[in-house]
């Protein structure tokens, strides 16, 4: 009899606990409804959207994921590329990390390149992956307005609400591309040598090699050069990829054998195309510190230049070492971003706390709430647009620049 009572007590206890768990689960379902995607509105009467291409290499998975969270917004489109030097395991882990973010799962606006390419820093494979990225994002999303190139070593100095707010007042056919026709030493070092990028045709990574002979500087078109980090309009990229004009393809053939071709390809195409040369705003909205004369890479940024970065009015900065403490300062003071969380914007409706991600729930994703940095960015963009409207440094030849 004692054993029977003990068995019944165990049965009733298990049933009672199951009932309590069921009630708590039901209560949770009613009080915390699952978030659902807000309708993304696109067009001239709504904020602009950006297509971000973020590229990195071996062991850059965590840096790319952190950068993604720092620039994430449901209205944008993102494509992440880990080069072939990264392990497939790292690529899968990046894709898994991306899908762990509730908003990204709901809006489905982030993709990781599965079939990656080898990328040679000095070669033309950088241009190839950039054109591929633009083509992919055009196919995936018909609503974005500007294409932004970033690397794993970059980080934003503004929120996406700031960026969209400022660019709401910018003509959507304009291109932010630092450029000049004054080639200087680059003419003999970059454009006259003939180089070959093995990443274009070999199934293994290898460095570029240079031919013994040189070639004359082209006279069929004018060469322009500048920063490889660009913000390009959708209309210009459609011209580069789908346009019937043969100029983009002709220049692509030439720049295939140019050292650091990403510093000249888009610049030369846009400044040799009559329908686009007057859409060039001469600036890349990046904060960098260079040696004088400049070396191959800018200085690594740290906390000693934090105030300079904040006051620069730039949208992005580069380059940063892995998990440098200055990134935490940017997260805390500018982006207000928690660890492993997206930057909260006007679209986030969850209550902010250490255990709840405010962006795990959302309202209207088409509204913006710019912060203090928006004013600094607005001043920078206004200054660049003033120069553009007065046609200062707008795809001019070096002789014309001298006359200025």
Tab-separated table of C-alpha atoms in Angstrom:
chain	number	residue	atom	x	y	z
A	1	UNK	CA	0.000	0.000	0.000
A	2	UNK	CA	2.844	2.393	0.776
A	3	UNK	CA	4.455	1.738	-2.613
A	4	UNK	CA	1.117	2.408	-4.374
A	5	UNK	CA	0.705	5.767	-2.587
A	6	UNK	CA	4.255	6.722	-3.462
A	7	UNK	CA	3.599	5.883	-7.139
A	8	UNK	CA	0.372	7.945	-7.182
A	9	UNK	CA	2.114	10.891	-5.533
A	10	UNK	CA	4.832	10.835	-8.199
A	11	UNK	CA	2.193	10.653	-10.956
A	12	UNK	CA	0.152	13.573	-9.590
A	13	UNK	CA	3.314	15.671	-9.041
A	14	UNK	CA	4.437	15.123	-12.648
A	15	UNK	CA	0.969	15.970	-13.956
A	16	UNK	CA	0.816	19.155	-11.833
A	17	UNK	CA	4.247	20.336	-13.009
A	18	UNK	CA	3.284	19.635	-16.640
A	19	UNK	CA	0.134	21.731	-16.185
A	20	UNK	CA	2.124	24.622	-14.692
A	21	UNK	CA	4.633	24.547	-17.575
A	22	UNK	CA	1.775	24.475	-20.100
A	23	UNK	CA	0.081	27.470	-18.442
A	24	UNK	CA	3.324	29.456	-18.327
A	25	UNK	CA	4.007	28.695	-21.989
A	26	UNK	CA	0.491	29.767	-22.987
A	27	UNK	CA	0.774	32.947	-20.924
A	28	UNK	CA	4.107	33.729	-22.555
A	29	UNK	CA	2.580	33.264	-25.996
A	30	UNK	CA	-0.180	35.751	-25.222
A	31	UNK	CA	1.974	38.362	-23.500
A	32	UNK	CA	5.006	38.207	-25.842
A	33	UNK	CA	3.749	37.776	-29.389
A	34	UNK	CA	6.315	36.753	-31.952
A	35	UNK	CA	7.537	39.695	-34.009
A	36	UNK	CA	6.429	39.860	-37.626
A	37	UNK	CA	8.080	41.682	-40.512
A	38	UNK	CA	7.017	45.271	-41.053
A	39	UNK	CA	6.378	46.165	-44.684
A	40	UNK	CA	9.449	47.788	-46.219
A	41	UNK	CA	8.290	50.734	-48.323
A	42	UNK	CA	10.486	51.803	-51.209
A	43	UNK	CA	10.427	54.751	-53.548
A	44	UNK	CA	11.090	58.472	-53.758
A	45	UNK	CA	8.781	59.277	-50.825
A	46	UNK	CA	10.521	56.869	-48.439
A	47	UNK	CA	14.024	56.815	-46.935
A	48	UNK	CA	16.779	55.495	-49.207
A	49	UNK	CA	18.127	51.969	-48.843
A	50	UNK	CA	21.721	50.775	-49.108
A	51	UNK	CA	23.278	47.590	-50.469
A	52	UNK	CA	26.352	46.720	-48.406
A	53	UNK	CA	29.086	44.454	-49.701
A	54	UNK	CA	31.396	43.382	-46.864
A	55	UNK	CA	34.519	41.437	-47.827
A	56	UNK	CA	37.070	39.657	-45.663
A	57	UNK	CA	39.400	36.712	-45.578
A	58	UNK	CA	40.721	33.993	-43.311
A	59	UNK	CA	39.714	34.439	-39.631
A	60	UNK	CA	37.574	37.482	-40.412
A	61	UNK	CA	34.267	35.799	-39.509
A	62	UNK	CA	33.828	37.569	-36.159
A	63	UNK	CA	34.923	40.953	-37.539
A	64	UNK	CA	32.442	40.735	-40.402
A	65	UNK	CA	29.610	39.702	-38.080
A	66	UNK	CA	30.355	42.572	-35.705
A	67	UNK	CA	30.449	45.032	-38.617
A	68	UNK	CA	27.160	43.639	-39.939
A	69	UNK	CA	25.431	44.247	-36.594
A	70	UNK	CA	26.884	47.766	-36.478
A	71	UNK	CA	25.337	48.705	-39.852
A	72	UNK	CA	22.205	46.544	-39.854
A	73	UNK	CA	18.785	47.918	-40.791
A	74	UNK	CA	15.795	45.969	-42.167
A	75	UNK	CA	15.499	48.322	-45.158
A	76	UNK	CA	18.996	47.555	-46.430
A	77	UNK	CA	20.491	44.572	-48.260
A	78	UNK	CA	23.754	42.869	-47.205
A	79	UNK	CA	26.126	40.463	-48.906
A	80	UNK	CA	29.046	38.979	-46.946
A	81	UNK	CA	32.068	37.456	-48.678
A	82	UNK	CA	34.767	35.418	-46.958
A	83	UNK	CA	37.468	34.738	-49.531
A	84	UNK	CA	38.596	31.256	-50.530
A	85	UNK	CA	41.497	31.514	-48.088
A	86	UNK	CA	38.921	31.150	-45.292
A	87	UNK	CA	37.862	27.650	-44.288
A	88	UNK	CA	34.390	26.416	-45.283
A	89	UNK	CA	33.746	25.835	-41.578
A	90	UNK	CA	34.286	29.540	-40.943
A	91	UNK	CA	31.866	30.387	-43.758
A	92	UNK	CA	29.196	28.084	-42.305
A	93	UNK	CA	29.706	29.554	-38.838
A	94	UNK	CA	29.228	33.061	-40.221
A	95	UNK	CA	25.986	32.018	-41.911
A	96	UNK	CA	24.778	30.432	-38.651
A	97	UNK	CA	25.626	33.569	-36.665
A	98	UNK	CA	23.713	35.702	-39.172
A	99	UNK	CA	20.611	33.509	-38.873
A	100	UNK	CA	20.731	33.708	-35.073
A	101	UNK	CA	19.574	37.360	-35.253
A	102	UNK	CA	15.730	37.511	-35.068
A	103	UNK	CA	15.335	40.534	-37.357
A	104	UNK	CA	17.618	39.052	-40.016
A	105	UNK	CA	15.647	35.799	-39.963
A	106	UNK	CA	12.404	37.721	-40.337
A	107	UNK	CA	13.435	40.184	-43.052
A	108	UNK	CA	15.766	37.838	-44.932
A	109	UNK	CA	18.008	40.671	-46.136
A	110	UNK	CA	21.469	39.219	-45.391
A	111	UNK	CA	23.262	36.635	-47.526
A	112	UNK	CA	26.645	34.934	-47.242
A	113	UNK	CA	28.440	34.028	-50.477
A	114	UNK	CA	28.642	30.242	-50.514
A	115	UNK	CA	30.886	29.824	-53.554
A	116	UNK	CA	33.638	32.252	-52.635
A	117	UNK	CA	36.467	33.551	-54.812
A	118	UNK	CA	40.171	33.972	-54.239
A	119	UNK	CA	41.056	37.633	-53.846
A	120	UNK	CA	44.516	39.060	-54.481
A	121	UNK	CA	45.003	42.400	-52.783
A	122	UNK	CA	47.054	43.949	-55.597
A	123	UNK	CA	45.141	42.304	-58.446
A	124	UNK	CA	41.945	42.738	-60.439
A	125	UNK	CA	40.078	39.984	-58.566
A	126	UNK	CA	38.880	42.732	-56.187
A	127	UNK	CA	37.002	44.388	-59.065
A	128	UNK	CA	35.590	41.010	-60.135
A	129	UNK	CA	34.092	40.188	-56.729
A	130	UNK	CA	32.676	43.710	-56.404
A	131	UNK	CA	30.903	43.524	-59.771
A	132	UNK	CA	29.640	40.067	-58.846
A	133	UNK	CA	28.306	41.363	-55.531
A	134	UNK	CA	26.460	44.229	-57.226
A	135	UNK	CA	24.909	41.844	-59.756
A	136	UNK	CA	23.770	39.456	-57.005
A	137	UNK	CA	22.158	42.200	-54.952
A	138	UNK	CA	20.406	43.656	-58.003
A	139	UNK	CA	18.908	40.227	-58.611
A	140	UNK	CA	17.899	39.757	-54.971
A	141	UNK	CA	16.494	43.224	-54.274
A	142	UNK	CA	15.050	45.833	-56.622
A	143	UNK	CA	14.700	48.584	-54.051
A	144	UNK	CA	18.125	49.693	-52.837
A	145	UNK	CA	19.551	53.024	-54.017
A	146	UNK	CA	23.279	53.020	-53.199
A	147	UNK	CA	25.941	50.322	-53.175
A	148	UNK	CA	28.532	50.598	-50.369
A	149	UNK	CA	31.812	48.684	-50.250
A	150	UNK	CA	33.337	47.817	-46.867
A	151	UNK	CA	36.023	45.479	-45.583
A	152	UNK	CA	36.296	43.545	-42.332
A	153	UNK	CA	38.672	46.257	-41.091
A	154	UNK	CA	36.053	49.037	-41.364
A	155	UNK	CA	33.529	50.345	-38.839
A	156	UNK	CA	30.743	52.954	-38.946
A	157	UNK	CA	30.810	56.307	-37.172
A	158	UNK	CA	27.063	56.844	-37.614
A	159	UNK	CA	23.863	54.834	-37.221
A	160	UNK	CA	21.844	53.703	-40.222
A	161	UNK	CA	19.090	56.107	-39.148
A	162	UNK	CA	21.706	58.879	-39.395
A	163	UNK	CA	22.868	57.754	-42.833
A	164	UNK	CA	19.384	57.329	-44.302
A	165	UNK	CA	18.253	60.649	-42.840
A	166	UNK	CA	21.144	62.566	-44.418
A	167	UNK	CA	20.909	60.754	-47.769
A	168	UNK	CA	17.164	61.429	-47.923
A	169	UNK	CA	18.126	64.905	-49.138
A	170	UNK	CA	20.660	63.662	-51.709
A	171	UNK	CA	19.865	63.069	-55.364
A	172	UNK	CA	19.730	59.310	-55.777
A	173	UNK	CA	21.751	59.289	-58.987
A	174	UNK	CA	24.837	60.810	-57.327
A	175	UNK	CA	28.008	58.771	-56.737
A	176	UNK	CA	30.404	59.377	-53.847
A	177	UNK	CA	33.758	58.409	-55.334
A	178	UNK	CA	37.093	60.019	-54.517
A	179	UNK	CA	38.834	60.594	-57.861
A	180	UNK	CA	41.494	62.543	-59.729
A	181	UNK	CA	43.139	62.462	-63.159
A	182	UNK	CA	46.463	63.597	-61.692
A	183	UNK	CA	48.191	60.209	-61.781
A	184	UNK	CA	51.625	61.374	-60.646
A	185	UNK	CA	53.887	58.444	-59.715
A	186	UNK	CA	51.003	56.018	-60.215
A	187	UNK	CA	51.263	56.376	-63.996
A	188	UNK	CA	54.600	54.555	-64.134
A	189	UNK	CA	54.006	52.321	-61.090
A	190	UNK	CA	50.379	51.263	-61.572
A	191	UNK	CA	49.134	51.856	-65.109
A	192	UNK	CA	52.104	51.264	-67.412
A	193	UNK	CA	53.290	47.926	-65.917
A	194	UNK	CA	51.464	44.799	-67.078
A	195	UNK	CA	50.472	42.559	-64.169
A	196	UNK	CA	48.595	39.253	-64.022
A	197	UNK	CA	46.337	38.221	-61.133
A	198	UNK	CA	46.459	34.389	-60.757
A	199	UNK	CA	43.263	34.463	-58.672
A	200	UNK	CA	41.384	35.013	-61.935
A	201	UNK	CA	42.400	31.646	-63.411
A	202	UNK	CA	44.064	29.448	-60.765
A	203	UNK	CA	42.227	27.293	-58.211
A	204	UNK	CA	44.744	28.216	-55.554
A	205	UNK	CA	45.934	31.433	-54.012
A	206	UNK	CA	48.999	33.088	-55.498
A	207	UNK	CA	50.523	36.546	-55.703
A	208	UNK	CA	50.372	38.700	-58.824
A	209	UNK	CA	53.324	38.693	-61.174
A	210	UNK	CA	54.554	41.500	-63.397
A	211	UNK	CA	55.714	41.353	-67.004
A	212	UNK	CA	59.128	42.719	-67.920
A	213	UNK	CA	57.702	45.066	-70.548
A	214	UNK	CA	55.494	48.099	-69.981
A	215	UNK	CA	52.733	49.624	-72.100
A	216	UNK	CA	51.889	53.181	-73.019
A	217	UNK	CA	49.300	55.144	-71.062
A	218	UNK	CA	45.953	54.834	-72.907
A	219	UNK	CA	44.767	57.666	-75.134
A	220	UNK	CA	41.415	56.104	-76.115
A	221	UNK	CA	40.110	57.059	-72.664
A	222	UNK	CA	41.277	59.118	-69.696
A	223	UNK	CA	42.488	57.293	-66.600
A	224	UNK	CA	41.243	58.412	-63.197
A	225	UNK	CA	42.309	57.041	-59.843
A	226	UNK	CA	41.332	57.428	-56.203
A	227	UNK	CA	40.024	55.626	-53.133
A	228	UNK	CA	38.804	52.040	-53.661
A	229	UNK	CA	36.014	52.598	-51.096
A	230	UNK	CA	32.944	53.883	-52.901
A	231	UNK	CA	29.235	54.668	-52.551
A	232	UNK	CA	27.780	54.111	-56.019
A	233	UNK	CA	24.275	54.717	-57.329
A	234	UNK	CA	22.174	51.840	-58.599
A	235	UNK	CA	21.797	53.498	-62.004
A	236	UNK	CA	25.573	53.691	-62.500
A	237	UNK	CA	26.085	50.045	-61.521
A	238	UNK	CA	23.327	48.994	-63.911
A	239	UNK	CA	25.297	50.825	-66.599
A	240	UNK	CA	28.472	48.925	-65.615
A	241	UNK	CA	26.829	45.497	-65.508
A	242	UNK	CA	23.854	45.541	-67.886
A	243	UNK	CA	24.386	48.622	-70.055
A	244	UNK	CA	24.640	48.318	-73.859
A	245	UNK	CA	27.536	50.799	-73.963
A	246	UNK	CA	30.798	48.872	-74.333
A	247	UNK	CA	32.838	51.340	-72.237
A	248	UNK	CA	32.579	49.412	-68.916
A	249	UNK	CA	33.653	46.161	-70.585
A	250	UNK	CA	36.485	47.757	-72.546
A	251	UNK	CA	37.893	49.349	-69.402
A	252	UNK	CA	37.422	46.094	-67.489
A	253	UNK	CA	39.638	44.349	-70.051
A	254	UNK	CA	42.296	47.018	-69.611
A	255	UNK	CA	42.141	47.103	-65.803
A	256	UNK	CA	42.447	43.305	-65.633
A	257	UNK	CA	46.201	43.850	-65.987
A	258	UNK	CA	46.516	46.927	-63.765
A	259	UNK	CA	47.992	46.825	-60.280
A	260	UNK	CA	45.388	47.768	-57.617
A	261	UNK	CA	42.711	48.085	-60.287
A	262	UNK	CA	40.027	48.766	-57.661
A	263	UNK	CA	41.618	52.210	-57.291
A	264	UNK	CA	40.896	53.101	-60.905
A	265	UNK	CA	38.216	50.994	-62.585
A	266	UNK	CA	34.973	52.620	-61.393
A	267	UNK	CA	36.660	56.026	-61.353
A	268	UNK	CA	37.668	55.749	-65.010
A	269	UNK	CA	34.352	54.299	-66.174
A	270	UNK	CA	32.250	56.991	-64.536
A	271	UNK	CA	34.472	59.879	-65.653
A	272	UNK	CA	34.587	58.678	-69.265
A	273	UNK	CA	30.827	58.141	-69.514
A	274	UNK	CA	29.083	61.394	-70.615
A	275	UNK	CA	25.823	60.444	-68.907
A	276	UNK	CA	27.482	59.851	-65.518
A	277	UNK	CA	30.556	62.081	-65.280
A	278	UNK	CA	28.481	64.921	-63.829
A	279	UNK	CA	27.135	62.691	-61.038
A	280	UNK	CA	30.488	62.335	-59.258
A	281	UNK	CA	30.766	63.767	-55.754
A	282	UNK	CA	34.491	63.842	-55.014
A	283	UNK	CA	34.654	62.154	-51.609
A	284	UNK	CA	34.297	58.676	-50.108
A	285	UNK	CA	32.988	59.686	-46.631
A	286	UNK	CA	35.747	57.629	-44.970
A	287	UNK	CA	38.016	58.645	-42.114
A	288	UNK	CA	41.609	57.441	-42.572
A	289	UNK	CA	45.040	58.608	-41.408
A	290	UNK	CA	47.859	58.285	-43.938
A	291	UNK	CA	51.595	58.745	-43.866
A	292	UNK	CA	53.011	61.537	-46.037
A	293	UNK	CA	53.756	60.333	-48.647
A	294	UNK	CA	51.120	57.607	-48.198
A	295	UNK	CA	52.136	53.966	-47.815
A	296	UNK	CA	50.136	50.963	-49.006
A	297	UNK	CA	47.831	51.001	-45.968
A	298	UNK	CA	46.530	53.762	-43.652
A	299	UNK	CA	47.362	53.797	-39.952
A	300	UNK	CA	45.457	51.525	-37.583
A	301	UNK	CA	43.019	53.649	-35.563
A	302	UNK	CA	42.789	53.534	-31.773
A	303	UNK	CA	41.422	55.438	-28.774
A	304	UNK	CA	43.991	58.225	-29.205
A	305	UNK	CA	42.169	59.458	-32.322
A	306	UNK	CA	38.604	58.820	-31.129
A	307	UNK	CA	37.710	62.505	-30.819
A	308	UNK	CA	39.147	63.255	-34.267
A	309	UNK	CA	37.011	60.479	-35.770
A	310	UNK	CA	33.855	61.704	-34.061
A	311	UNK	CA	34.369	65.264	-35.252
A	312	UNK	CA	35.380	64.287	-38.805
A	313	UNK	CA	31.835	64.008	-40.123
A	314	UNK	CA	32.739	60.755	-41.898
A	315	UNK	CA	30.296	57.890	-42.230
A	316	UNK	CA	32.889	55.120	-41.877
A	317	UNK	CA	36.462	54.748	-40.625
A	318	UNK	CA	39.307	52.357	-41.380
A	319	UNK	CA	41.365	50.535	-40.489
A	320	UNK	CA	40.965	48.871	-37.097
A	321	UNK	CA	42.846	46.024	-35.463
A	322	UNK	CA	40.836	43.045	-34.236
A	323	UNK	CA	38.613	44.015	-31.259
A	324	UNK	CA	40.532	47.232	-30.617
A	325	UNK	CA	39.083	49.016	-27.529
A	326	UNK	CA	38.127	52.016	-29.682
A	327	UNK	CA	35.446	49.842	-31.315
A	328	UNK	CA	33.830	49.380	-27.900
A	329	UNK	CA	33.905	53.170	-27.450
A	330	UNK	CA	32.134	53.654	-30.778
A	331	UNK	CA	29.556	51.026	-29.805
A	332	UNK	CA	28.897	52.607	-26.416
A	333	UNK	CA	29.018	56.318	-27.244
A	334	UNK	CA	27.801	56.572	-30.845
A	335	UNK	CA	25.922	53.434	-31.848
A	336	UNK	CA	24.470	52.550	-28.414
A	337	UNK	CA	24.934	48.931	-29.413
A	338	UNK	CA	24.954	46.026	-26.978
A	339	UNK	CA	27.247	43.040	-27.355
A	340	UNK	CA	26.155	40.736	-30.197
A	341	UNK	CA	23.186	43.011	-30.938
A	342	UNK	CA	22.200	45.216	-33.841
A	343	UNK	CA	22.330	48.984	-33.469
A	344	UNK	CA	18.943	50.109	-32.089
A	345	UNK	CA	17.053	52.443	-34.411
A	346	UNK	CA	13.577	53.903	-34.624
A	347	UNK	CA	12.411	50.542	-35.982
A	348	UNK	CA	13.259	48.692	-32.730
A	349	UNK	CA	10.321	48.545	-30.289
A	350	UNK	CA	11.563	46.206	-27.545
A	351	UNK	CA	12.383	47.536	-24.095
A	352	UNK	CA	16.121	48.091	-23.684
A	353	UNK	CA	17.703	46.038	-20.905
A	354	UNK	CA	20.725	43.842	-20.359
A	355	UNK	CA	18.696	40.662	-20.988
A	356	UNK	CA	16.357	41.889	-23.756
A	357	UNK	CA	17.483	42.966	-27.232
A	358	UNK	CA	15.350	46.000	-28.187
A	359	UNK	CA	15.633	44.990	-31.850
A	360	UNK	CA	14.102	41.553	-31.253
A	361	UNK	CA	10.771	43.347	-31.693
A	362	UNK	CA	9.946	46.113	-34.135
A	363	UNK	CA	7.384	48.561	-35.425
A	364	UNK	CA	7.438	50.540	-38.675
A	365	UNK	CA	10.861	50.070	-40.318
A	366	UNK	CA	10.299	53.080	-42.591
A	367	UNK	CA	10.683	55.685	-39.854
A	368	UNK	CA	13.994	57.238	-38.804
A	369	UNK	CA	15.359	58.760	-35.624
A	370	UNK	CA	18.723	60.395	-36.359
A	371	UNK	CA	21.184	61.016	-33.545
A	372	UNK	CA	23.843	63.678	-32.854
A	373	UNK	CA	26.291	62.278	-35.424
A	374	UNK	CA	23.780	62.930	-38.215
A	375	UNK	CA	24.479	66.659	-37.965
A	376	UNK	CA	28.225	66.150	-38.491
A	377	UNK	CA	27.620	63.825	-41.440
A	378	UNK	CA	25.141	66.294	-42.896
A	379	UNK	CA	27.772	69.051	-42.770
A	380	UNK	CA	30.303	66.848	-44.580
A	381	UNK	CA	27.842	65.837	-47.280
A	382	UNK	CA	26.661	69.444	-47.718
A	383	UNK	CA	30.252	70.589	-48.205
A	384	UNK	CA	30.853	67.898	-50.821
A	385	UNK	CA	27.598	68.768	-52.591
A	386	UNK	CA	28.555	72.445	-52.653
A	387	UNK	CA	31.747	71.500	-54.483
A	388	UNK	CA	29.767	69.235	-56.800
A	389	UNK	CA	27.189	71.887	-57.664
A	390	UNK	CA	29.976	74.368	-58.432
A	391	UNK	CA	31.718	71.684	-60.548
A	392	UNK	CA	34.923	71.789	-58.500
A	393	UNK	CA	37.023	68.643	-59.067
A	394	UNK	CA	34.173	66.952	-60.913
A	395	UNK	CA	35.809	64.496	-63.342
A	396	UNK	CA	38.185	67.161	-64.587
A	397	UNK	CA	41.459	66.556	-66.361
A	398	UNK	CA	44.582	67.443	-64.413
A	399	UNK	CA	45.191	70.448	-66.719
A	400	UNK	CA	41.743	71.790	-65.928
A	401	UNK	CA	42.365	71.259	-62.197
A	402	UNK	CA	45.568	73.297	-62.466
A	403	UNK	CA	43.686	76.146	-64.096
A	404	UNK	CA	41.307	76.209	-61.143
